């Protein structure tokens, strides 16, 4: 742990007071002096000002500036002692210089919020490591406590860890990014929370490649989905939404007044699942199997272009040969492709509109949905887990 502490200190301390013994012992590099001087101390800095490290863990600012009025007319006063709990050893005494602003008359003390928050027992490094653990996947509170103990030689209780992780949002989590593209994909998956079936709703920004918001609802109703999409995109552009082929989505998107793109991949998958059974059947002749594959390829080619005129010509050509098409594919053409043709080809009007919802599906896989479906007993617990997953995903995959 000491190495980690010293590494963070290197970028925060602007200068250090040398002792005569530093030259006699050969300790003339910054890291070695810090190691000898601070023993188990961690990062200290003020957000706006560099620090000066004196002997015996005394800290003060360089280039004094009043945080209240911005004046440089500041004088130094006494030191204030504070004890920091670094590991399982004795608390470390740190001395922070106090100051008086001659302009506004207010006093302030050297700020070490980046090391430890006011009135807190554990330094910020514990919480930072805790978030790193969550990036690798789900773990119980007690297992997380043990991990902290192994890595940092000390750990808060599992209840303290739970308090650190708990977020204020009860029903919905939102990304901290402020600007979105307006081109979204929407999907949902079921979860079991304390034995009850619930649904995880997700809205994903296709262009920026980040999730916007997630919510846990007991029932997948049009009112709940509509409210979720509208609340997620308040004061944000809402141009298009790509979804799978659940029938209730059509009325929802029409009510919201947004361009609706049905996922082309899901269309191919629906047809392919039915086709697979036919191709595996011994009752179907080889000639019929070849015909099924060829016409299925023709159907795919309708949507394998970004030119609407080309797509219409391919559809017309297929319809002219309709009587020769196998009945299985005829039903899909009549019941699915022709009625929903406009929604299936919305992406041809604007190449920014995603034609599949694969991005949000990939996001679900990366957040390990299969492992978390039965491990949580409260909505707050699952939303806390998803909050940190969203934060980590955004940091890694966001597109500017």
CSV table of C-alpha atoms in Angstrom, one decimal:
chain,number,residue,atom,x,y,z
A,1,UNK,CA,0.0,0.0,0.0
A,2,UNK,CA,2.9,2.4,0.8
A,3,UNK,CA,4.0,2.4,-2.9
A,4,UNK,CA,0.5,3.4,-4.0
A,5,UNK,CA,0.4,6.2,-1.6
A,6,UNK,CA,3.8,7.6,-2.6
A,7,UNK,CA,2.9,7.3,-6.3
A,8,UNK,CA,-0.1,9.6,-5.8
A,9,UNK,CA,1.9,12.0,-3.7
A,10,UNK,CA,4.5,12.5,-6.5
A,11,UNK,CA,2.0,14.5,-8.6
A,12,UNK,CA,0.6,16.6,-5.7
A,13,UNK,CA,3.6,17.8,-3.7
A,14,UNK,CA,5.3,20.7,-5.5
A,15,UNK,CA,8.4,20.8,-3.3
A,16,UNK,CA,9.9,19.2,-0.2
A,17,UNK,CA,12.1,20.5,2.5
A,18,UNK,CA,15.4,18.5,2.6
A,19,UNK,CA,17.3,17.7,5.7
A,20,UNK,CA,21.1,17.5,6.0
A,21,UNK,CA,20.8,13.8,6.6
A,22,UNK,CA,19.2,13.3,3.2
A,23,UNK,CA,22.5,14.1,1.6
A,24,UNK,CA,24.7,12.0,3.9
A,25,UNK,CA,22.6,8.9,3.6
A,26,UNK,CA,22.3,9.2,-0.2
A,27,UNK,CA,18.6,9.7,-0.2
A,28,UNK,CA,18.5,12.3,-2.9
A,29,UNK,CA,15.6,11.1,-5.0
A,30,UNK,CA,12.1,12.3,-4.5
A,31,UNK,CA,10.5,8.8,-4.0
A,32,UNK,CA,13.1,7.7,-1.4
A,33,UNK,CA,12.7,10.9,0.6
A,34,UNK,CA,9.0,10.6,0.6
A,35,UNK,CA,9.2,7.0,1.7
A,36,UNK,CA,11.4,7.9,4.6
A,37,UNK,CA,9.6,11.1,5.6
A,38,UNK,CA,5.9,10.1,5.4
A,39,UNK,CA,6.1,6.4,6.2
A,40,UNK,CA,2.5,5.2,5.6
A,41,UNK,CA,1.0,8.6,4.3
A,42,UNK,CA,-1.3,9.0,1.3
A,43,UNK,CA,-2.0,11.6,-1.3
A,44,UNK,CA,-2.6,15.1,-0.1
A,45,UNK,CA,-3.5,18.0,-2.2
A,46,UNK,CA,-5.9,20.9,-2.7
A,47,UNK,CA,-7.7,21.0,-6.0
A,48,UNK,CA,-6.4,24.5,-6.9
A,49,UNK,CA,-3.1,24.8,-5.0
A,50,UNK,CA,0.1,22.8,-4.7
A,51,UNK,CA,1.4,21.7,-1.3
A,52,UNK,CA,4.8,22.1,0.4
A,53,UNK,CA,5.9,19.2,2.6
A,54,UNK,CA,7.9,20.1,5.7
A,55,UNK,CA,9.7,17.8,8.0
A,56,UNK,CA,7.5,15.7,10.4
A,57,UNK,CA,4.4,15.7,8.1
A,58,UNK,CA,3.7,19.4,8.1
A,59,UNK,CA,1.8,20.6,5.0
A,60,UNK,CA,1.2,24.1,3.7
A,61,UNK,CA,0.2,25.8,0.5
A,62,UNK,CA,2.4,27.4,-2.1
A,63,UNK,CA,1.3,30.6,-3.8
A,64,UNK,CA,-1.4,31.4,-1.2
A,65,UNK,CA,-4.8,32.3,-2.5
A,66,UNK,CA,-8.0,32.9,-0.4
A,67,UNK,CA,-10.7,30.4,-1.4
A,68,UNK,CA,-13.4,32.9,-0.4
A,69,UNK,CA,-12.5,36.1,-2.1
A,70,UNK,CA,-9.5,35.2,-4.3
A,71,UNK,CA,-7.1,37.6,-2.6
A,72,UNK,CA,-3.4,37.0,-2.3
A,73,UNK,CA,-3.2,39.0,0.9
A,74,UNK,CA,-3.0,36.0,3.2
A,75,UNK,CA,-0.8,35.4,6.2
A,76,UNK,CA,0.2,32.1,7.8
A,77,UNK,CA,-0.9,31.0,11.3
A,78,UNK,CA,-0.5,27.9,13.4
A,79,UNK,CA,-0.7,24.3,12.4
A,80,UNK,CA,-3.8,22.1,13.0
A,81,UNK,CA,-3.2,18.4,13.9
A,82,UNK,CA,-5.2,15.7,12.2
A,83,UNK,CA,-4.9,11.9,12.5
A,84,UNK,CA,-5.2,9.7,9.4
A,85,UNK,CA,-6.0,6.0,9.5
A,86,UNK,CA,-3.8,4.5,6.8
A,87,UNK,CA,-3.7,0.8,7.6
A,88,UNK,CA,-3.9,-1.4,10.6
A,89,UNK,CA,-1.0,0.4,12.3
A,90,UNK,CA,-1.1,3.4,14.5
A,91,UNK,CA,-2.9,6.5,13.1
A,92,UNK,CA,-0.6,9.0,11.4
A,93,UNK,CA,-0.3,12.5,12.7
A,94,UNK,CA,-0.5,15.1,10.0
A,95,UNK,CA,-0.2,18.9,10.6
A,96,UNK,CA,-2.1,21.3,8.4
A,97,UNK,CA,-1.2,25.0,8.2
A,98,UNK,CA,-4.0,27.5,9.0
A,99,UNK,CA,-4.2,30.9,7.2
A,100,UNK,CA,-5.9,34.3,7.7
A,101,UNK,CA,-7.1,36.4,4.7
A,102,UNK,CA,-6.4,40.1,5.5
A,103,UNK,CA,-8.8,41.2,2.8
A,104,UNK,CA,-12.0,39.4,3.9
A,105,UNK,CA,-10.9,38.4,7.4
A,106,UNK,CA,-11.8,34.7,7.0
A,107,UNK,CA,-9.7,31.8,8.0
A,108,UNK,CA,-9.0,28.6,6.2
A,109,UNK,CA,-6.9,25.4,6.6
A,110,UNK,CA,-4.8,23.4,4.1
A,111,UNK,CA,-7.3,21.2,2.2
A,112,UNK,CA,-6.7,17.5,2.1
A,113,UNK,CA,-10.1,16.4,0.7
A,114,UNK,CA,-8.4,14.5,-2.0
A,115,UNK,CA,-6.8,12.3,0.7
A,116,UNK,CA,-9.7,11.9,3.1
A,117,UNK,CA,-13.1,13.5,3.4
A,118,UNK,CA,-13.9,15.6,6.4
A,119,UNK,CA,-15.0,13.6,9.4
A,120,UNK,CA,-14.3,10.3,7.6
A,121,UNK,CA,-12.2,7.5,9.1
A,122,UNK,CA,-10.8,5.9,5.9
A,123,UNK,CA,-8.8,7.6,3.2
A,124,UNK,CA,-10.2,7.9,-0.3
A,125,UNK,CA,-8.0,5.1,-1.6
A,126,UNK,CA,-10.3,2.5,0.0
A,127,UNK,CA,-13.3,3.8,-2.0
A,128,UNK,CA,-11.3,4.1,-5.2
A,129,UNK,CA,-10.2,0.5,-4.9
A,130,UNK,CA,-13.7,-0.6,-4.1
A,131,UNK,CA,-14.9,0.8,-7.4
A,132,UNK,CA,-12.1,-1.0,-9.2
A,133,UNK,CA,-13.3,-4.3,-7.7
A,134,UNK,CA,-16.8,-3.7,-9.0
A,135,UNK,CA,-15.5,-3.2,-12.6
A,136,UNK,CA,-14.4,-6.9,-12.7
A,137,UNK,CA,-17.9,-8.2,-11.8
A,138,UNK,CA,-20.3,-9.0,-9.0
A,139,UNK,CA,-19.0,-9.8,-5.5
A,140,UNK,CA,-20.7,-10.0,-2.2
A,141,UNK,CA,-20.1,-7.3,0.5
A,142,UNK,CA,-18.2,-9.6,2.7
A,143,UNK,CA,-16.0,-10.8,-0.1
A,144,UNK,CA,-15.3,-7.2,-1.1
A,145,UNK,CA,-14.3,-6.6,2.5
A,146,UNK,CA,-11.9,-9.5,2.4
A,147,UNK,CA,-10.4,-8.2,-0.9
A,148,UNK,CA,-9.8,-4.8,0.6
A,149,UNK,CA,-8.1,-6.5,3.6
A,150,UNK,CA,-5.8,-8.5,1.4
A,151,UNK,CA,-4.8,-5.5,-0.9
A,152,UNK,CA,-4.7,-2.7,1.6
A,153,UNK,CA,-4.0,-4.5,4.9
A,154,UNK,CA,-7.2,-3.0,6.4
A,155,UNK,CA,-10.8,-2.8,5.6
A,156,UNK,CA,-14.0,-1.1,6.8
A,157,UNK,CA,-17.0,-3.3,7.7
A,158,UNK,CA,-19.3,-4.7,5.1
A,159,UNK,CA,-22.0,-2.3,6.3
A,160,UNK,CA,-19.6,0.6,5.7
A,161,UNK,CA,-18.9,-0.7,2.2
A,162,UNK,CA,-22.6,-1.0,1.5
A,163,UNK,CA,-23.1,2.7,2.6
A,164,UNK,CA,-20.3,3.8,0.3
A,165,UNK,CA,-21.8,2.0,-2.7
A,166,UNK,CA,-25.4,2.9,-2.1
A,167,UNK,CA,-26.8,5.5,-4.5
A,168,UNK,CA,-29.7,7.8,-3.9
A,169,UNK,CA,-31.7,6.9,-6.9
A,170,UNK,CA,-34.5,4.4,-5.9
A,171,UNK,CA,-36.0,3.5,-9.3
A,172,UNK,CA,-33.7,4.9,-12.1
A,173,UNK,CA,-30.0,5.5,-12.7
A,174,UNK,CA,-28.8,8.1,-15.3
A,175,UNK,CA,-25.5,8.6,-16.9
A,176,UNK,CA,-23.6,11.7,-15.8
A,177,UNK,CA,-22.9,12.8,-19.4
A,178,UNK,CA,-24.8,15.9,-20.3
A,179,UNK,CA,-25.1,15.7,-24.1
A,180,UNK,CA,-26.6,12.9,-26.2
A,181,UNK,CA,-27.0,12.4,-29.9
A,182,UNK,CA,-30.7,11.7,-30.1
A,183,UNK,CA,-30.3,8.3,-31.9
A,184,UNK,CA,-31.0,5.6,-29.4
A,185,UNK,CA,-31.6,1.9,-29.0
A,186,UNK,CA,-34.0,0.5,-26.4
A,187,UNK,CA,-34.1,-2.9,-24.9
A,188,UNK,CA,-35.1,-4.7,-21.8
A,189,UNK,CA,-34.4,-8.0,-19.9
A,190,UNK,CA,-36.1,-9.8,-17.1
A,191,UNK,CA,-34.5,-10.2,-13.6
A,192,UNK,CA,-35.6,-12.0,-10.5
A,193,UNK,CA,-35.3,-9.8,-7.4
A,194,UNK,CA,-36.0,-11.5,-4.2
A,195,UNK,CA,-37.9,-14.2,-6.1
A,196,UNK,CA,-40.1,-11.8,-8.1
A,197,UNK,CA,-39.9,-11.3,-11.8
A,198,UNK,CA,-39.0,-7.7,-12.7
A,199,UNK,CA,-37.7,-5.9,-15.8
A,200,UNK,CA,-34.6,-3.9,-16.5
A,201,UNK,CA,-35.3,-1.1,-19.0
A,202,UNK,CA,-32.3,0.4,-20.9
A,203,UNK,CA,-31.9,3.3,-23.2
A,204,UNK,CA,-28.6,3.4,-25.1
A,205,UNK,CA,-27.0,6.2,-27.2
A,206,UNK,CA,-25.9,4.6,-30.5
A,207,UNK,CA,-23.7,7.5,-31.6
A,208,UNK,CA,-21.9,8.1,-28.3
A,209,UNK,CA,-21.9,4.4,-27.5
A,210,UNK,CA,-23.0,4.8,-23.9
A,211,UNK,CA,-26.1,3.8,-21.9
A,212,UNK,CA,-28.2,6.8,-21.0
A,213,UNK,CA,-30.4,5.4,-18.3
A,214,UNK,CA,-31.6,2.2,-16.7
A,215,UNK,CA,-34.7,1.5,-14.6
A,216,UNK,CA,-36.2,-1.5,-12.8
A,217,UNK,CA,-40.0,-1.9,-13.1
A,218,UNK,CA,-42.3,-4.7,-11.8
A,219,UNK,CA,-44.3,-4.8,-15.1
A,220,UNK,CA,-43.5,-4.1,-18.7
A,221,UNK,CA,-46.4,-1.8,-19.5
A,222,UNK,CA,-46.7,0.9,-22.2
A,223,UNK,CA,-47.1,3.6,-19.5
A,224,UNK,CA,-43.9,2.5,-17.7
A,225,UNK,CA,-41.8,2.3,-20.9
A,226,UNK,CA,-43.2,5.7,-22.2
A,227,UNK,CA,-42.4,7.4,-18.9
A,228,UNK,CA,-38.9,5.9,-18.8
A,229,UNK,CA,-38.0,7.1,-22.3
A,230,UNK,CA,-39.4,10.6,-21.8
A,231,UNK,CA,-37.7,11.0,-18.4
A,232,UNK,CA,-34.4,9.7,-19.8
A,233,UNK,CA,-34.4,12.2,-22.6
A,234,UNK,CA,-35.6,15.4,-20.8
A,235,UNK,CA,-33.8,18.4,-22.3
A,236,UNK,CA,-32.1,16.1,-24.8
A,237,UNK,CA,-32.7,15.5,-28.5
A,238,UNK,CA,-35.0,12.5,-29.3
A,239,UNK,CA,-34.8,11.7,-33.0
A,240,UNK,CA,-35.1,7.9,-33.3
A,241,UNK,CA,-35.4,4.8,-31.3
A,242,UNK,CA,-34.5,1.3,-32.4
A,243,UNK,CA,-36.2,-1.6,-30.8
A,244,UNK,CA,-36.9,-5.3,-31.3
A,245,UNK,CA,-40.3,-6.5,-32.7
A,246,UNK,CA,-42.5,-6.5,-29.6
A,247,UNK,CA,-45.9,-5.2,-30.8
A,248,UNK,CA,-46.5,-2.7,-28.0
A,249,UNK,CA,-43.4,-0.7,-29.1
A,250,UNK,CA,-45.1,0.6,-32.2
A,251,UNK,CA,-47.9,2.5,-30.3
A,252,UNK,CA,-45.4,3.8,-27.8
A,253,UNK,CA,-43.1,5.3,-30.4
A,254,UNK,CA,-46.0,6.7,-32.3
A,255,UNK,CA,-47.3,8.3,-29.1
A,256,UNK,CA,-43.9,9.8,-28.3
A,257,UNK,CA,-43.6,11.0,-31.8
A,258,UNK,CA,-40.2,9.6,-32.6
A,259,UNK,CA,-38.9,7.8,-35.7
A,260,UNK,CA,-39.1,4.1,-35.0
A,261,UNK,CA,-36.7,1.5,-36.4
A,262,UNK,CA,-37.3,-2.2,-36.0
A,263,UNK,CA,-34.2,-4.2,-35.5
A,264,UNK,CA,-33.3,-5.9,-38.8
A,265,UNK,CA,-31.1,-8.5,-36.9
A,266,UNK,CA,-34.1,-9.6,-34.9
A,267,UNK,CA,-36.2,-10.0,-38.1
A,268,UNK,CA,-33.5,-12.3,-39.6
A,269,UNK,CA,-33.3,-14.2,-36.3
A,270,UNK,CA,-37.1,-14.8,-36.2
A,271,UNK,CA,-37.1,-16.1,-39.7
A,272,UNK,CA,-33.9,-18.1,-39.2
A,273,UNK,CA,-35.2,-19.9,-36.1
A,274,UNK,CA,-38.3,-21.1,-38.0
A,275,UNK,CA,-36.1,-22.0,-41.0
A,276,UNK,CA,-33.7,-24.0,-39.0
A,277,UNK,CA,-36.4,-26.5,-38.0
A,278,UNK,CA,-37.3,-27.0,-41.6
A,279,UNK,CA,-33.7,-27.5,-42.7
A,280,UNK,CA,-33.2,-30.1,-39.9
A,281,UNK,CA,-36.4,-32.0,-40.8
A,282,UNK,CA,-36.1,-35.2,-42.8
A,283,UNK,CA,-39.5,-34.6,-44.3
A,284,UNK,CA,-38.3,-31.7,-46.4
A,285,UNK,CA,-36.5,-32.5,-49.6
A,286,UNK,CA,-33.1,-31.1,-50.5
A,287,UNK,CA,-34.6,-29.1,-53.3
A,288,UNK,CA,-37.0,-27.5,-50.9
A,289,UNK,CA,-34.2,-26.7,-48.5
A,290,UNK,CA,-32.2,-25.0,-51.2
A,291,UNK,CA,-35.2,-23.0,-52.2
A,292,UNK,CA,-35.7,-21.9,-48.6
A,293,UNK,CA,-32.1,-20.7,-48.3
A,294,UNK,CA,-32.1,-18.8,-51.6
A,295,UNK,CA,-35.3,-16.9,-50.9
A,296,UNK,CA,-34.2,-16.2,-47.3
A,297,UNK,CA,-31.1,-14.6,-48.8
A,298,UNK,CA,-33.3,-12.5,-51.1
A,299,UNK,CA,-35.3,-11.3,-48.1
A,300,UNK,CA,-32.0,-10.3,-46.3
A,301,UNK,CA,-30.8,-8.4,-49.4
A,302,UNK,CA,-33.8,-6.1,-49.1
A,303,UNK,CA,-32.4,-4.7,-46.0
A,304,UNK,CA,-28.7,-5.0,-46.9
A,305,UNK,CA,-28.5,-1.5,-48.5
A,306,UNK,CA,-28.8,2.1,-47.4
A,307,UNK,CA,-30.6,3.1,-50.6
A,308,UNK,CA,-34.4,3.0,-50.3
A,309,UNK,CA,-34.9,2.7,-54.0
A,310,UNK,CA,-32.7,-0.3,-54.2
A,311,UNK,CA,-34.5,-1.9,-51.3
A,312,UNK,CA,-37.9,-1.3,-53.0
A,313,UNK,CA,-36.8,-2.8,-56.3
A,314,UNK,CA,-35.6,-5.9,-54.5
A,315,UNK,CA,-38.8,-6.2,-52.6
A,316,UNK,CA,-40.9,-5.8,-55.8
A,317,UNK,CA,-38.8,-8.4,-57.5
A,318,UNK,CA,-39.4,-10.8,-54.7
A,319,UNK,CA,-43.2,-10.1,-54.7
A,320,UNK,CA,-43.3,-10.8,-58.5
A,321,UNK,CA,-42.1,-14.3,-57.7
A,322,UNK,CA,-44.4,-14.6,-54.7
A,323,UNK,CA,-46.2,-17.8,-55.7
A,324,UNK,CA,-42.9,-19.7,-55.9
A,325,UNK,CA,-41.7,-18.7,-52.5
A,326,UNK,CA,-42.1,-21.4,-49.8
A,327,UNK,CA,-45.1,-20.9,-47.5
A,328,UNK,CA,-43.0,-20.4,-44.4
A,329,UNK,CA,-41.4,-17.3,-46.0
A,330,UNK,CA,-44.7,-16.2,-47.5
A,331,UNK,CA,-46.2,-15.8,-44.0
A,332,UNK,CA,-43.3,-13.7,-42.9
A,333,UNK,CA,-43.6,-11.5,-45.9
A,334,UNK,CA,-47.4,-11.0,-45.5
A,335,UNK,CA,-47.5,-10.6,-41.7
A,336,UNK,CA,-44.2,-8.9,-40.9
A,337,UNK,CA,-42.2,-7.4,-43.8
A,338,UNK,CA,-45.0,-5.7,-45.8
A,339,UNK,CA,-46.9,-4.2,-42.7
A,340,UNK,CA,-43.7,-3.1,-41.0
A,341,UNK,CA,-41.6,-2.2,-44.1
A,342,UNK,CA,-41.5,1.5,-43.3
A,343,UNK,CA,-40.3,0.8,-39.8
A,344,UNK,CA,-37.7,-1.7,-41.0
A,345,UNK,CA,-36.2,0.8,-43.5
A,346,UNK,CA,-36.2,4.0,-41.4
A,347,UNK,CA,-32.4,3.7,-41.2
A,348,UNK,CA,-32.2,4.3,-45.0
A,349,UNK,CA,-33.5,7.8,-44.5
A,350,UNK,CA,-30.7,8.7,-42.1
A,351,UNK,CA,-27.5,6.7,-41.8
A,352,UNK,CA,-27.2,7.7,-38.2
A,353,UNK,CA,-30.2,5.7,-37.2
A,354,UNK,CA,-29.1,2.3,-36.0
A,355,UNK,CA,-30.7,-0.6,-37.9
A,356,UNK,CA,-30.1,-3.1,-35.1
A,357,UNK,CA,-30.2,-3.0,-31.3
A,358,UNK,CA,-27.0,-5.0,-31.1
A,359,UNK,CA,-25.2,-2.3,-29.2
A,360,UNK,CA,-27.5,-2.5,-26.2
A,361,UNK,CA,-27.5,-6.3,-26.4
A,362,UNK,CA,-23.7,-6.2,-26.2
A,363,UNK,CA,-23.9,-3.9,-23.2
A,364,UNK,CA,-26.1,-6.5,-21.5
A,365,UNK,CA,-23.6,-9.2,-22.1
A,366,UNK,CA,-20.7,-7.1,-20.8
A,367,UNK,CA,-22.6,-6.3,-17.6
A,368,UNK,CA,-23.0,-10.0,-16.9
A,369,UNK,CA,-26.8,-10.3,-16.8
A,370,UNK,CA,-26.8,-14.1,-16.5
A,371,UNK,CA,-24.8,-13.9,-13.3
A,372,UNK,CA,-26.8,-11.1,-11.6
A,373,UNK,CA,-30.3,-12.2,-12.3
A,374,UNK,CA,-30.8,-14.1,-9.0
A,375,UNK,CA,-28.2,-12.5,-6.7
A,376,UNK,CA,-30.1,-9.4,-5.6
A,377,UNK,CA,-32.9,-9.0,-3.1
A,378,UNK,CA,-33.7,-5.3,-3.6
A,379,UNK,CA,-34.0,-2.9,-6.5
A,380,UNK,CA,-31.5,-0.6,-4.8
A,381,UNK,CA,-28.9,-3.4,-4.8
A,382,UNK,CA,-29.2,-4.1,-8.5
A,383,UNK,CA,-29.3,-0.4,-9.4
A,384,UNK,CA,-26.1,0.2,-7.4
A,385,UNK,CA,-24.3,-2.6,-9.3
A,386,UNK,CA,-25.6,-1.3,-12.6
A,387,UNK,CA,-24.6,2.3,-11.7
A,388,UNK,CA,-20.9,1.4,-11.3
A,389,UNK,CA,-21.1,-0.8,-14.4
A,390,UNK,CA,-22.5,2.1,-16.4
A,391,UNK,CA,-19.8,4.4,-15.0
A,392,UNK,CA,-17.0,2.0,-16.0
A,393,UNK,CA,-18.5,1.3,-19.5
A,394,UNK,CA,-18.8,5.1,-20.2
A,395,UNK,CA,-15.2,5.7,-19.2
A,396,UNK,CA,-14.0,3.0,-21.6
A,397,UNK,CA,-16.3,3.2,-24.6
A,398,UNK,CA,-17.6,6.7,-24.9
A,399,UNK,CA,-17.2,8.4,-28.3
A,400,UNK,CA,-16.7,12.1,-28.3
